DNA sequence: CCTGGAGTTGTCCTA
DNA sequence: TTAGGACAACTCCAG
């Protein structure tokens, strides 16, 4: 036992700038030991070359170096069940206080509850902070206290509250970074120690210029346009950038559409927080009566991008190759899976979860349920995207399609796996009989 | 409690 | 060629 310390536990907030919980820890009177825990409960479900794990790993090593070079400190990196790691930490150090930023996913809520219980038993304080959103939990609700289920009134209330108060205050001065615990050797791990290999797929940096934000409304629907969208998702997911710094840029623009997308993120986060059952159940229960066809072979074709519909296939191939798919195309492939193929939205949700670098449970579940028609504020079931019409509207010159499906004219390119008209009519029949 | 207006991203058919 | 209505009601939300 040496002297008393505080711990800051990094999770999905991998940065030193504008980090609410971190600054709270550093402003306490105790030296701060920063830690990260690779949790097998999460890792063991991922492929060995998962690019997200590589990204997190690289970012942690960068942070560790920075702590060593600039602050004479370090970052302790562990692999194991969080409860076991904390058990070890309280034996090795006189831990007085553990600080962390809140995570609202069901697994994380359980995990943190358990950790809180363990720490409390040991007379250690556990403090959590709102960091990854502007408004969390039930901060934006109707006047009767119920959560919003429709986006537009939610957005109005969100903006009203945002505009009537200061929500972008820097949480601390960065001077406090010198309050890290002085230490030269803290536990570290290699990627192979945690059972992973370096991925060749990289998470790209994001570009968020005022020019992009002001043009966003006009460019965001065209997958062939370079920098038509921000590519911010993974950075918000892992917290390599703070939401406040992004919102600050968004509000300085005349055009509200980019800002609106940030509010959608929080809309789905509060839906997941209020309705964690929507991870597995249709938000509208009737939609769980739909008789999905769930044909495995057809699912395989969809996954590989071999449906015979060029824009659908381009999207899936982009996803498989890069871990990214343009938003417009995400809607189309989701609609195609649920409606043309009548495959359960949960199957598609799971595949996106496996592949997307910017995978975020709340948005993924929310948007898949939107596509299936079963979610909050969802697309009406009779609204079925026509992949050819959409290609004509949003990829008129075929640039995007050609990039990802160059063999479209070859005999090797598959025939359309379903006829649009027939699949559409089948979908309407099946949905109608489930919902009536 | 009642009421009226509105609800991310479409498509198809008809006149 | 193009514009407008049907598609299906239903629930949500604010006043």
Coordinates of C-alpha atoms (C1' of nucleotides) in Angstrom, one line a residue:
Chain A
X1 CA 0.0 0.0 0.0
X2 CA 1.3 3.4 -1.0
X3 CA -0.6 6.6 -0.9
X4 CA -4.3 7.3 -1.6
X5 CA -5.3 7.6 -5.3
X6 CA -8.3 8.1 -7.5
X7 CA -8.8 6.0 -10.6
X8 CA -10.2 7.2 -13.9
X9 CA -11.7 4.4 -16.0
X10 CA -11.6 5.1 -19.8
X11 CA -14.2 3.3 -21.8
X12 CA -15.7 5.0 -24.9
X13 CA -14.2 8.4 -24.3
X14 CA -10.6 7.8 -25.5
X15 CA -9.3 11.4 -25.3
X16 CA -7.8 13.9 -23.0
X17 CA -9.6 17.0 -24.4
X18 CA -13.0 18.0 -23.0
X19 CA -13.5 14.8 -21.1
X20 CA -16.0 15.5 -18.3
X21 CA -15.3 12.5 -16.0
X22 CA -11.6 12.7 -16.5
X23 CA -11.5 16.4 -15.6
X24 CA -13.6 15.7 -12.5
X25 CA -11.1 13.1 -11.4
X26 CA -8.1 15.4 -12.1
X27 CA -9.7 18.2 -10.1
X28 CA -10.1 16.1 -7.0
X29 CA -7.2 16.3 -4.6
X30 CA -5.9 12.8 -5.3
X31 CA -3.4 11.7 -7.9
X32 CA -5.2 10.0 -10.8
X33 CA -4.4 6.5 -12.1
X34 CA -5.9 6.2 -15.6
X35 CA -6.9 2.7 -16.7
X36 CA -8.5 0.9 -19.5
X37 CA -9.9 -2.7 -19.4
X38 CA -10.3 -5.0 -22.4
X39 CA -13.4 -6.9 -21.4
X40 CA -13.5 -10.5 -22.7
X41 CA -17.3 -10.4 -22.4
X42 CA -17.2 -7.9 -25.3
X43 CA -14.1 -9.0 -27.1
X44 CA -14.8 -12.7 -27.3
X45 CA -17.7 -12.1 -29.7
X46 CA -15.5 -10.3 -32.2
X47 CA -13.4 -11.6 -35.1
X48 CA -9.7 -11.8 -34.5
X49 CA -8.9 -9.0 -36.9
X50 CA -11.6 -6.7 -35.8
X51 CA -10.6 -3.2 -37.0
X52 CA -12.4 -1.6 -34.1
X53 CA -10.2 -3.4 -31.6
X54 CA -7.1 -2.4 -33.5
X55 CA -8.3 1.2 -33.5
X56 CA -8.9 1.2 -29.7
X57 CA -5.6 -0.4 -29.1
X58 CA -3.7 2.1 -31.2
X59 CA -5.4 5.0 -29.6
X60 CA -4.6 3.7 -26.1
X61 CA -1.0 3.4 -27.0
X62 CA -0.9 6.9 -28.3
X63 CA -2.5 8.1 -25.1
X64 CA -0.1 6.1 -23.1
X65 CA 2.9 7.7 -24.9
X66 CA 1.5 11.1 -24.4
X67 CA 1.0 10.6 -20.7
X68 CA 4.6 9.4 -20.4
X69 CA 6.1 12.1 -22.5
X70 CA 4.1 15.1 -21.3
X71 CA 3.0 14.3 -17.8
X72 CA 5.5 11.7 -16.4
X73 CA 2.6 9.4 -16.0
X74 CA 1.2 6.4 -17.8
X75 CA -2.0 4.5 -18.7
X76 CA -2.6 1.1 -17.2
X77 CA -4.1 -1.4 -19.6
X78 CA -5.7 -4.6 -18.4
X79 CA -7.5 -7.6 -19.9
X80 CA -10.1 -9.4 -17.8
X81 CA -13.5 -9.1 -16.3
X82 CA -13.8 -5.5 -14.9
X83 CA -14.9 -6.8 -11.5
X84 CA -11.7 -9.0 -11.2
X85 CA -9.5 -6.1 -12.3
X86 CA -11.0 -3.8 -9.7
X87 CA -10.6 -6.5 -7.1
X88 CA -6.9 -6.5 -8.0
X89 CA -6.6 -2.7 -8.1
X90 CA -8.0 -2.2 -4.6
X91 CA -5.5 -4.7 -3.3
X92 CA -2.5 -3.0 -5.0
X93 CA -3.5 0.6 -4.3
X94 CA -5.3 2.7 -1.6
X95 CA -8.2 3.6 -3.9
X96 CA -10.4 6.3 -2.6
X97 CA -12.5 7.2 -5.6
X98 CA -13.3 5.8 -9.1
X99 CA -14.4 8.1 -11.8
X100 CA -15.9 7.3 -15.2
X101 CA -18.2 8.5 -17.9
X102 CA -21.6 7.0 -18.3
X103 CA -22.5 4.4 -20.9
X104 CA -26.2 3.7 -21.5
X105 CA -26.2 0.4 -23.2
X106 CA -27.8 -2.5 -21.3
X107 CA -24.6 -4.5 -20.8
X108 CA -22.7 -1.4 -19.6
X109 CA -25.4 -0.4 -17.2
X110 CA -25.3 -3.9 -15.6
X111 CA -21.6 -3.9 -15.5
X112 CA -21.4 -0.5 -13.8
X113 CA -24.0 -1.4 -11.3
X114 CA -22.0 -4.4 -10.3
X115 CA -18.8 -2.4 -10.0
X116 CA -20.5 0.2 -8.0
X117 CA -21.7 -2.4 -5.6
X118 CA -18.2 -3.9 -5.2
X119 CA -16.6 -0.5 -4.7
X120 CA -19.3 0.6 -2.2
X121 CA -18.7 -2.5 -0.1
X122 CA -15.1 -1.4 0.0
X123 CA -15.9 2.2 1.0
X124 CA -14.7 3.5 -2.3
X125 CA -16.7 6.3 -4.1
X126 CA -17.9 5.6 -7.6
X127 CA -18.8 8.7 -9.6
X128 CA -20.2 8.7 -13.2
X129 CA -20.6 11.6 -15.6
X130 CA -22.6 12.6 -18.6
X131 CA -20.0 13.0 -21.4
X132 CA -21.1 11.3 -24.6
X133 CA -24.3 13.3 -25.1
X134 CA -25.6 16.8 -24.6
X135 CA -28.9 15.4 -23.1
X136 CA -29.2 12.0 -21.5
X137 CA -31.7 9.7 -20.0
X138 CA -34.9 11.7 -19.3
X139 CA -33.6 15.2 -19.7
X140 CA -35.7 15.7 -22.8
X141 CA -39.2 14.5 -22.0
X142 CA -42.8 15.7 -22.6
X143 CA -44.4 18.0 -20.1
X144 CA -46.2 14.9 -18.6
X145 CA -42.8 13.3 -18.0
X146 CA -43.1 10.6 -20.6
X147 CA -40.4 10.1 -23.2
X148 CA -40.8 11.3 -26.8
X149 CA -41.6 8.7 -29.4
X150 CA -41.7 11.1 -32.3
X151 CA -38.5 12.7 -33.5
X152 CA -39.7 16.2 -34.5
X153 CA -41.2 17.3 -31.1
X154 CA -38.2 15.7 -29.4
X155 CA -35.9 17.8 -31.6
X156 CA -37.9 21.0 -30.8
X157 CA -37.6 20.4 -27.1
X158 CA -34.0 19.5 -27.4
X159 CA -33.2 22.7 -29.2
X160 CA -35.3 24.8 -26.9
X161 CA -33.5 23.4 -23.9
X162 CA -30.1 23.8 -25.6
X163 CA -30.7 27.4 -26.5
X164 CA -32.0 28.4 -23.1
X165 CA -29.0 27.3 -21.1
X166 CA -25.3 26.8 -21.4
X167 CA -24.5 23.2 -22.3
X168 CA -21.1 23.5 -23.9
X169 CA -19.1 24.8 -20.9
X170 CA -15.6 23.3 -20.9
X171 CA -15.7 21.0 -18.0
X172 CA -12.2 21.9 -16.8
X173 CA -9.0 23.6 -17.8
X174 CA -6.5 21.3 -19.4
X175 CA -4.0 22.5 -16.8
X176 CA -5.4 19.8 -14.6
X177 CA -3.8 17.1 -16.8
X178 CA -0.7 17.5 -14.6
X179 CA -2.6 15.8 -11.8
X180 CA -2.1 12.3 -13.2
X181 CA -0.3 9.9 -10.9
X182 CA 3.4 10.0 -11.5
X183 CA 4.5 6.6 -12.7
X184 CA 6.8 5.2 -15.3
X185 CA 5.7 1.6 -15.5
X186 CA 2.1 0.6 -15.6
X187 CA 0.7 -2.7 -17.0
X188 CA 0.6 -2.8 -20.8
X189 CA -0.5 -5.4 -23.3
X190 CA 0.1 -6.3 -26.9
X191 CA -2.7 -6.9 -29.3
X192 CA -1.9 -10.6 -29.3
X193 CA -2.1 -10.7 -25.5
X194 CA -5.8 -10.0 -25.8
X195 CA -6.1 -12.5 -28.7
X196 CA -6.3 -10.1 -31.6
X197 CA -4.4 -9.3 -34.8
X198 CA -3.7 -6.0 -36.5
X199 CA -6.4 -5.2 -39.0
X200 CA -5.7 -3.8 -42.4
X201 CA -8.9 -1.9 -42.3
X202 CA -8.4 1.5 -40.7
X203 CA -10.7 4.0 -39.2
X204 CA -10.2 7.2 -41.3
X205 CA -9.8 10.6 -39.7
X206 CA -12.9 12.8 -40.0
X207 CA -13.3 16.0 -41.9
X208 CA -15.7 18.4 -40.4
X209 CA -15.3 21.8 -42.0
X210 CA -17.9 24.6 -41.9
X211 CA -18.1 24.1 -45.6
X212 CA -19.1 20.4 -45.2
X213 CA -21.7 21.4 -42.6
X214 CA -23.2 24.1 -44.8
X215 CA -23.3 21.9 -47.9
X216 CA -24.3 18.8 -46.0
X217 CA -28.0 19.0 -46.8
X218 CA -27.3 19.0 -50.5
X219 CA -24.5 16.4 -50.5
X220 CA -25.3 13.9 -47.9
X221 CA -27.7 11.8 -50.1
X222 CA -25.2 11.1 -52.8
X223 CA -22.9 8.2 -52.0
X224 CA -20.5 9.1 -54.9
X225 CA -19.7 12.5 -53.5
X226 CA -16.4 12.6 -51.6
X227 CA -16.7 14.3 -48.2
X228 CA -20.4 14.7 -48.6
X229 CA -20.7 13.2 -45.1
X230 CA -18.5 13.7 -42.1
X231 CA -17.3 10.1 -41.4
X232 CA -17.5 11.1 -37.8
X233 CA -19.4 8.0 -36.5
X234 CA -16.4 5.9 -35.2
X235 CA -14.9 8.9 -33.5
X236 CA -18.1 9.7 -31.6
X237 CA -18.4 5.9 -30.9
X238 CA -15.0 5.7 -29.2
X239 CA -14.9 9.2 -27.9
X240 CA -11.8 10.3 -29.8
X241 CA -13.7 13.5 -30.2
X242 CA -16.2 15.1 -27.8
X243 CA -19.8 15.6 -28.8
X244 CA -19.7 19.2 -27.4
X245 CA -16.9 20.2 -29.8
X246 CA -18.9 18.8 -32.7
X247 CA -22.1 20.5 -31.7
X248 CA -20.2 23.8 -31.3
X249 CA -19.2 23.5 -35.0
X250 CA -22.7 22.5 -36.0
X251 CA -24.5 25.4 -34.4
X252 CA -22.3 27.9 -36.0
X253 CA -23.8 26.9 -39.4
X254 CA -26.9 28.4 -40.8
X255 CA -28.0 25.0 -42.0
X256 CA -29.7 22.8 -39.4
X257 CA -29.6 19.5 -41.1
X258 CA -26.2 18.3 -39.8
X259 CA -27.2 19.4 -36.3
X260 CA -30.4 17.4 -36.7
X261 CA -28.4 14.3 -37.3
X262 CA -26.6 14.8 -34.0
X263 CA -30.0 15.1 -32.3
X264 CA -31.1 11.9 -34.0
X265 CA -28.2 10.2 -32.3
X266 CA -29.5 11.4 -28.9
X267 CA -33.1 10.6 -29.8
X268 CA -32.2 6.9 -30.3
X269 CA -30.0 6.9 -27.2
X270 CA -32.9 8.0 -25.0
X271 CA -35.1 5.4 -26.7
X272 CA -32.7 2.7 -25.9
X273 CA -32.4 3.9 -22.3
X274 CA -36.2 4.0 -21.8
X275 CA -36.9 0.9 -23.9
X276 CA -33.9 -1.5 -23.6
X277 CA -36.3 -4.3 -24.7
X278 CA -36.2 -2.9 -28.3
X279 CA -32.8 -4.6 -28.8
X280 CA -34.8 -7.8 -29.1
X281 CA -38.4 -6.9 -29.4
X282 CA -40.3 -4.8 -32.0
X283 CA -41.2 -1.5 -30.5
X284 CA -44.6 -1.9 -32.0
X285 CA -45.5 -5.4 -30.8
X286 CA -47.8 -6.2 -33.7
X287 CA -44.7 -6.3 -35.9
X288 CA -43.4 -9.3 -34.1
X289 CA -46.3 -11.2 -35.7
X290 CA -44.8 -10.8 -39.2
X291 CA -43.9 -14.2 -40.7
X292 CA -40.4 -13.6 -41.8
X293 CA -39.2 -15.9 -44.5
X294 CA -35.6 -15.9 -43.1
X295 CA -34.1 -17.8 -46.0
X296 CA -30.4 -18.5 -45.1
X297 CA -29.2 -18.7 -48.7
X298 CA -30.9 -15.4 -49.5
X299 CA -29.3 -13.9 -46.4
X300 CA -25.9 -15.0 -47.7
X301 CA -26.4 -13.4 -51.0
X302 CA -27.4 -10.1 -49.3
X303 CA -24.4 -10.2 -47.1
X304 CA -22.0 -10.8 -50.0
X305 CA -23.5 -8.2 -52.2
X306 CA -24.9 -10.7 -54.7
X307 CA -28.5 -9.8 -54.9
X308 CA -28.3 -8.7 -58.5
X309 CA -29.4 -5.2 -57.6
X310 CA -26.4 -3.0 -58.3
X311 CA -26.9 -0.3 -55.7
X312 CA -27.7 -2.8 -53.0
X313 CA -24.7 -4.9 -53.9
X314 CA -22.4 -1.8 -54.0
X315 CA -23.5 -0.9 -50.5
X316 CA -22.9 -4.4 -49.1
X317 CA -19.5 -4.7 -50.8
X318 CA -18.5 -1.3 -49.5
X319 CA -19.4 -2.4 -46.0
X320 CA -17.5 -5.7 -46.3
X321 CA -14.4 -4.0 -47.7
X322 CA -14.2 -0.9 -45.5
X323 CA -16.5 -1.3 -42.5
X324 CA -18.4 1.7 -43.7
X325 CA -21.6 2.2 -45.8
X326 CA -23.1 5.5 -47.0
X327 CA -26.2 6.4 -45.0
X328 CA -28.6 6.5 -48.0
X329 CA -27.4 3.1 -49.0
X330 CA -27.8 1.7 -45.5
X331 CA -31.5 2.6 -45.7
X332 CA -31.8 0.8 -49.0
X333 CA -30.1 -2.4 -48.1
X334 CA -32.0 -2.5 -44.8
X335 CA -35.3 -2.0 -46.6
X336 CA -34.4 -4.6 -49.2
X337 CA -33.6 -7.2 -46.5
X338 CA -36.7 -6.7 -44.5
X339 CA -39.2 -6.0 -47.2
X340 CA -38.0 -7.6 -50.5
X341 CA -36.5 -10.7 -48.8
X342 CA -38.7 -10.7 -45.7
X343 CA -35.7 -11.4 -43.4
X344 CA -36.0 -10.4 -39.8
X345 CA -34.5 -7.0 -39.1
X346 CA -32.6 -8.6 -36.2
X347 CA -30.5 -10.5 -38.7
X348 CA -29.5 -7.4 -40.5
X349 CA -28.9 -5.6 -37.3
X350 CA -26.5 -8.3 -36.1
X351 CA -24.6 -8.2 -39.4
X352 CA -24.2 -4.4 -39.2
X353 CA -23.1 -4.7 -35.6
X354 CA -20.3 -7.1 -36.8
X355 CA -19.2 -5.0 -39.7
X356 CA -19.7 -1.3 -39.0
X357 CA -16.8 0.6 -37.6
X358 CA -19.2 3.2 -36.3
X359 CA -21.6 0.6 -34.8
X360 CA -23.6 2.2 -32.1
X361 CA -26.3 -0.1 -30.6
X362 CA -28.9 2.7 -30.1
X363 CA -28.7 4.0 -33.6
X364 CA -28.3 0.6 -35.2
X365 CA -31.3 -1.0 -33.5
X366 CA -33.4 2.2 -33.9
X367 CA -32.7 2.6 -37.6
X368 CA -33.2 -1.1 -38.4
X369 CA -36.6 -1.0 -36.6
X370 CA -37.3 2.2 -38.6
X371 CA -36.5 0.3 -41.8
X372 CA -38.7 -2.7 -40.8
X373 CA -41.5 -0.3 -39.9
X374 CA -41.6 -1.7 -36.3
X375 CA -39.8 1.1 -34.5
X376 CA -40.5 4.6 -33.1
X377 CA -41.5 7.1 -35.7
X378 CA -40.9 4.4 -38.3
X379 CA -41.4 4.3 -42.1
X380 CA -45.0 3.2 -42.9
X381 CA -44.9 -0.4 -44.0
X382 CA -46.2 0.2 -47.5
X383 CA -43.3 2.5 -48.1
X384 CA -40.9 0.2 -50.0
X385 CA -37.8 1.6 -51.6
X386 CA -37.3 0.7 -55.3
X387 CA -33.6 0.0 -55.6
X388 CA -33.6 1.1 -59.3
X389 CA -35.5 4.3 -58.7
X390 CA -33.2 5.1 -55.8
X391 CA -30.1 4.5 -58.0
X392 CA -31.5 6.7 -60.6
X393 CA -32.1 9.5 -58.1
X394 CA -29.0 9.3 -56.0
X395 CA -26.3 7.6 -58.2
X396 CA -27.5 8.7 -61.6
X397 CA -24.1 8.4 -63.3
X398 CA -23.5 5.1 -61.5
X399 CA -20.2 6.3 -60.1
X400 CA -20.7 4.7 -56.7
X401 CA -22.1 1.5 -58.1
X402 CA -19.3 1.2 -60.6
X403 CA -16.7 1.6 -57.9
X404 CA -18.0 -1.3 -55.8
X405 CA -19.5 -3.4 -58.5
X406 CA -17.2 -3.1 -61.5
X407 CA -18.4 -6.4 -63.0
X408 CA -21.9 -5.3 -63.5
X409 CA -21.9 -6.0 -67.2
X410 CA -20.2 -9.3 -66.9
X411 CA -22.0 -12.6 -67.3
X412 CA -20.6 -13.4 -63.9
X413 CA -22.7 -10.8 -62.2
X414 CA -25.8 -12.5 -60.7
X415 CA -29.3 -12.0 -61.9
X416 CA -31.7 -10.2 -59.7
X417 CA -32.5 -12.6 -56.9
X418 CA -36.1 -11.4 -56.7
X419 CA -38.3 -9.4 -59.0
X420 CA -39.0 -6.0 -57.5
X421 CA -42.7 -5.9 -58.3
X422 CA -43.4 -9.5 -57.0
X423 CA -41.3 -8.9 -53.9
X424 CA -43.1 -5.7 -53.2
X425 CA -46.5 -7.3 -53.5
X426 CA -45.4 -10.2 -51.4
X427 CA -44.2 -7.9 -48.7
X428 CA -47.4 -5.9 -48.6
X429 CA -49.4 -9.2 -48.3
X430 CA -47.3 -10.5 -45.5
X431 CA -47.2 -7.3 -43.5
X432 CA -50.9 -6.7 -44.0
X433 CA -51.8 -10.1 -42.7
X434 CA -49.6 -9.6 -39.6
X435 CA -50.8 -6.2 -38.8
X436 CA -54.5 -6.6 -39.4
Chain B
dC1 C1' -60.4 14.8 -21.3
dC2 C1' -61.0 16.4 -25.9
dT3 C1' -59.5 17.8 -30.4
dG4 C1' -57.1 18.8 -34.4
dG5 C1' -52.9 18.5 -36.8
dA6 C1' -48.9 16.1 -37.9
dG7 C1' -45.7 12.4 -38.5
dT8 C1' -37.0 11.7 -41.6
dT9 C1' -35.4 9.9 -45.9
dG10 C1' -41.4 6.6 -51.2
dT11 C1' -43.6 4.5 -55.0
dC12 C1' -47.1 3.7 -58.2
dC13 C1' -50.9 4.7 -60.9
dT14 C1' -53.8 7.7 -63.3
dA15 C1' -55.4 11.5 -65.6
Chain C
dT1 C1' -44.4 14.4 -69.5
dT2 C1' -45.9 15.6 -65.1
dA3 C1' -48.6 16.5 -61.1
dG4 C1' -51.5 14.7 -57.6
dG5 C1' -53.6 11.4 -54.9
dA6 C1' -53.7 6.7 -52.9
dC7 C1' -51.5 3.8 -50.0
dA8 C1' -53.9 2.7 -43.8
dA9 C1' -55.0 4.0 -40.4
dC10 C1' -53.0 5.0 -36.0
dT11 C1' -50.7 7.3 -32.5
dC12 C1' -48.5 11.0 -30.8
dC13 C1' -48.4 15.6 -29.1
dA14 C1' -49.7 20.2 -27.8
dG15 C1' -53.1 23.4 -26.7

